[in-house]
Amino acid sequence: MSWFSRRARGTGATPTKLDREATRDDLAALEAFIASRQGVEFYLEPETTATDTTVVAIAHDGEWIRRRTGTPRAAGAIARKHAVPLYEAARTGYPERMRTWNRAHPERHAR
């Protein structure tokens, strides 16, 4: 009796994405956030098997949004256009002000 099959599953198949790709609405939401908040910084999150490349936009008070950008290049273009600093989240981590804001707004994570 065999517990595990050694046969290949779906040879030649490409990995599927579990989530949707970036849209114009995602990019517009980032631009609206920049226009309506002060001191916004971008934190780039790499593409995974579940999501497209994303950016976390964090305002000076720690309020934040996460939106898909499609590619790091698209994120960089928005950052340059609006003179917003862009950091790699994997290298720098997220600022403490974001965690402070999250603790003050628990309803935001009750989704």
Coordinates of C-alpha atoms in Angstrom, one line a residue, residues 17 19-23 26-27 30 43-56 66-76 78 86-88:
K17 CA -2.0 32.9 -9.2
D19 CA -5.3 36.5 -6.5
R20 CA -6.1 39.2 -9.1
E21 CA -3.5 41.4 -10.8
A22 CA -3.1 45.2 -10.4
T23 CA -5.8 47.4 -11.9
D26 CA -5.3 50.2 -7.4
L27 CA -2.9 52.8 -8.8
L30 CA -2.4 55.0 -4.2
Y43 CA 7.2 50.1 1.1
L44 CA 7.5 47.7 -1.8
E45 CA 6.5 44.0 -1.3
P46 CA 7.6 41.5 -3.8
E47 CA 5.4 39.3 -5.9
T48 CA 4.4 36.0 -4.4
T49 CA 2.6 33.0 -5.7
A50 CA -0.6 34.4 -4.2
T51 CA -0.4 38.1 -5.0
D52 CA 1.1 40.5 -7.5
T53 CA 3.7 43.1 -6.5
T54 CA 2.2 45.4 -3.8
V55 CA 3.0 48.7 -2.2
V56 CA 2.1 49.7 1.3
R66 CA -1.8 48.3 0.5
R67 CA -2.4 48.1 -3.2
R68 CA -1.1 46.0 -6.1
T69 CA 1.1 47.8 -8.6
G70 CA 1.8 44.9 -11.0
T71 CA 5.6 45.4 -11.1
P72 CA 8.3 47.1 -9.1
R73 CA 8.8 49.4 -12.1
A74 CA 5.2 50.6 -11.9
A75 CA 5.6 51.3 -8.1
G76 CA 8.8 53.2 -8.8
I78 CA 4.4 56.4 -9.1
L86 CA 10.3 54.0 -2.0
Y87 CA 11.8 51.3 0.3
E88 CA 12.0 47.6 0.0

